[in-house]
Amino acid sequence: MTHITDFSAYGFNRIIKYKGVFDFDGLYKFVRKWLTDRDWDFFEIEAKEKPPWIIYKWMAFKKITFYAALQIKINFRVWEPKEVIILKDGQKKKMMDARLKIDLSGAQITDYDGDFEKSAFLKKVETFLNAYVLYHENLLKYFDYLDYYMHGLMTEIKDYLGMETASNAY
Amino acid sequence: MADTIFPMVDERIEYEGLFSMKEVFRILDKYFRQKGYDKKIVFDEEYHTETGKYIHVKFTPYKKVDDYIRIMMRIWIYAHNLIEVEKELEGKKIKTNQGKLLMIFDSQMMTDYRESWSVSDPELGFKPIYFLIQVLMEKYIYRKRLAHWEGVIRHTLIGAKTEVASYLNLNKFLY
């Protein structure tokens, strides 16, 4: 049975809040490129410009095996954006002065094609696999992999914004 | 149901002066990586105000010791009025920060975090018996093991606090 384990339900989502001047267009392209360069399928679920908010909701999807896939959800929310022009490296550049909130959350999807839904016996086989055979694999191979991927993405976003806590020892 | 023990709470560092926020965060990150903790940043806020930057970070490194015990530290970092300054050190100009820093350290140990002893069947009502077995085991059989990990948590938390205090040069008036 297709099962989605949303790690944000266990408190494993990450929230970045920033207030200041930043290049929103550049950030948009940077995050998208970061995901596509690492072979994630990228989907823009929602793009809403409703003053004083700008809301973007993205989803990135990656198949790991025939049984498991990973999903990252990125929600951007910008409050009260104002366009400003600053001088950077001797050139005029358009930036945005606003409050930004980025919510990163991940999920693991098992049996995304519904192969184990064909009969009651296969469903029981799947339950046994997840509970006993693949228990540590689910934790170490999928959850850990996704968790540290998201740490990397979070650090790259903070580095792009020039935040002081853009550091990752992992 | 899991039991949560708090071996140490509300350990604080307060500092005002010159320091590098990047370096403070890097020290904590590296320390917990070396101790084998998994990283978890709950939220990270940075606001640019007229008087400087305001930073608020909640950092909760955790470690699953075995399938029964899980230990976690909680660190809140607040930085107020943080500005970038340039200072000369040994003839070289370095960029650093100046402002107020407050760090609060906390620790907790959770037993039965997988809730394998909390399985209950409403018809058969096994939960009270499982709870009794769990309490007796923790009190008499697992007591030394739990006390050992409490000691480890205290040692790790004091170590993290000492690392940051050493960087901020707060230990110079102890002796």
PDB file of C-alpha atoms in Angstrom, chain A residues 10-21 99-100 131 135-136 139 143-144 147-148 151 154-155 158-159 161-170, chain B residues 20-23 25-26 29-30 32-33 36-49 53 55 57 59 61-62 64 70 82 84 97 113-114:
ATOM      1  CA  TYR A  10       7.753  14.169  13.958  1.00  0.00           C
ATOM      2  CA  GLY A  11       9.199  17.692  14.062  1.00  0.00           C
ATOM      3  CA  PHE A  12      11.852  17.166  11.385  1.00  0.00           C
ATOM      4  CA  ASN A  13      10.930  20.153   9.263  1.00  0.00           C
ATOM      5  CA  ARG A  14      13.196  23.178   9.110  1.00  0.00           C
ATOM      6  CA  ILE A  15      12.134  26.799   9.227  1.00  0.00           C
ATOM      7  CA  ILE A  16      14.288  29.698   8.121  1.00  0.00           C
ATOM      8  CA  LYS A  17      13.102  33.231   8.851  1.00  0.00           C
ATOM      9  CA  TYR A  18      14.891  36.219   7.431  1.00  0.00           C
ATOM     10  CA  LYS A  19      14.186  39.941   7.387  1.00  0.00           C
ATOM     11  CA  GLY A  20      16.295  42.212   5.256  1.00  0.00           C
ATOM     12  CA  VAL A  21      17.436  42.771   1.716  1.00  0.00           C
ATOM     13  CA  ARG A  99      10.386  39.280   5.512  1.00  0.00           C
ATOM     14  CA  LEU A 100      10.932  35.757   4.289  1.00  0.00           C
ATOM     15  CA  ALA A 131       8.427  -3.919  10.443  1.00  0.00           C
ATOM     16  CA  TYR A 135      13.234  -1.313   9.523  1.00  0.00           C
ATOM     17  CA  HIS A 136      16.862  -0.192   9.781  1.00  0.00           C
ATOM     18  CA  LEU A 139      15.860   4.666   9.136  1.00  0.00           C
ATOM     19  CA  PHE A 143      15.485   8.933   6.549  1.00  0.00           C
ATOM     20  CA  ASP A 144      19.136   9.768   7.272  1.00  0.00           C
ATOM     21  CA  ASP A 147      17.605  14.442   6.575  1.00  0.00           C
ATOM     22  CA  TYR A 148      21.215  15.324   5.721  1.00  0.00           C
ATOM     23  CA  HIS A 151      20.555  20.035   6.074  1.00  0.00           C
ATOM     24  CA  MET A 154      19.159  24.559   4.329  1.00  0.00           C
ATOM     25  CA  THR A 155      22.834  25.542   4.712  1.00  0.00           C
ATOM     26  CA  LYS A 158      21.330  30.392   4.436  1.00  0.00           C
ATOM     27  CA  ASP A 159      24.678  30.925   2.734  1.00  0.00           C
ATOM     28  CA  LEU A 161      21.048  34.861   2.035  1.00  0.00           C
ATOM     29  CA  GLY A 162      24.289  35.697   3.853  1.00  0.00           C
ATOM     30  CA  MET A 163      23.036  34.469   7.220  1.00  0.00           C
ATOM     31  CA  GLU A 164      25.468  34.120  10.130  1.00  0.00           C
ATOM     32  CA  THR A 165      24.456  30.527  10.921  1.00  0.00           C
ATOM     33  CA  ALA A 166      25.303  29.135   7.461  1.00  0.00           C
ATOM     34  CA  SER A 167      27.551  26.367   8.681  1.00  0.00           C
ATOM     35  CA  ASN A 168      27.345  22.596   8.468  1.00  0.00           C
ATOM     36  CA  ALA A 169      29.816  20.147   9.969  1.00  0.00           C
ATOM     37  CA  TYR A 170      27.968  17.125   8.597  1.00  0.00           C
TER      38      TYR A 170
ATOM     39  CA  SER B  20      32.042  35.824  15.585  1.00  0.00           C
ATOM     40  CA  MET B  21      28.537  34.366  15.321  1.00  0.00           C
ATOM     41  CA  LYS B  22      29.680  32.090  12.501  1.00  0.00           C
ATOM     42  CA  GLU B  23      32.454  30.722  14.693  1.00  0.00           C
ATOM     43  CA  PHE B  25      27.769  28.140  15.515  1.00  0.00           C
ATOM     44  CA  ARG B  26      30.614  26.266  13.846  1.00  0.00           C
ATOM     45  CA  ASP B  29      28.152  22.064  15.099  1.00  0.00           C
ATOM     46  CA  LYS B  30      31.619  20.493  15.052  1.00  0.00           C
ATOM     47  CA  PHE B  32      28.240  17.569  18.368  1.00  0.00           C
ATOM     48  CA  ARG B  33      29.388  16.006  15.109  1.00  0.00           C
ATOM     49  CA  GLY B  36      28.241  11.369  17.216  1.00  0.00           C
ATOM     50  CA  TYR B  37      25.035  13.341  17.567  1.00  0.00           C
ATOM     51  CA  ASP B  38      22.573  13.818  14.729  1.00  0.00           C
ATOM     52  CA  LYS B  39      21.796  17.368  13.764  1.00  0.00           C
ATOM     53  CA  LYS B  40      18.435  19.011  14.038  1.00  0.00           C
ATOM     54  CA  ILE B  41      17.790  22.714  13.662  1.00  0.00           C
ATOM     55  CA  VAL B  42      14.233  23.469  14.624  1.00  0.00           C
ATOM     56  CA  PHE B  43      14.250  27.049  13.400  1.00  0.00           C
ATOM     57  CA  ASP B  44      16.643  29.734  12.415  1.00  0.00           C
ATOM     58  CA  GLU B  45      15.684  33.430  12.395  1.00  0.00           C
ATOM     59  CA  GLU B  46      17.741  36.385  11.327  1.00  0.00           C
ATOM     60  CA  TYR B  47      16.274  39.885  11.233  1.00  0.00           C
ATOM     61  CA  HIS B  48      18.121  42.973  10.068  1.00  0.00           C
ATOM     62  CA  THR B  49      17.041  45.876  12.237  1.00  0.00           C
ATOM     63  CA  LYS B  53      21.006  41.882  13.402  1.00  0.00           C
ATOM     64  CA  ILE B  55      19.419  36.096  15.483  1.00  0.00           C
ATOM     65  CA  VAL B  57      18.327  29.706  16.604  1.00  0.00           C
ATOM     66  CA  PHE B  59      19.418  23.691  17.795  1.00  0.00           C
ATOM     67  CA  PRO B  61      21.247  17.567  18.485  1.00  0.00           C
ATOM     68  CA  TYR B  62      20.077  14.091  19.430  1.00  0.00           C
ATOM     69  CA  LYS B  64      19.642   7.219  19.768  1.00  0.00           C
ATOM     70  CA  ARG B  70      17.353   8.524  23.242  1.00  0.00           C
ATOM     71  CA  LEU B  82      24.837  42.254  16.108  1.00  0.00           C
ATOM     72  CA  GLU B  84      29.930  43.651  11.690  1.00  0.00           C
ATOM     73  CA  ASN B  97      30.830  40.748  15.046  1.00  0.00           C
ATOM     74  CA  TYR B 113      11.065   6.424  22.652  1.00  0.00           C
ATOM     75  CA  ARG B 114       9.776   3.815  20.197  1.00  0.00           C
TER      76      ARG B 114
END
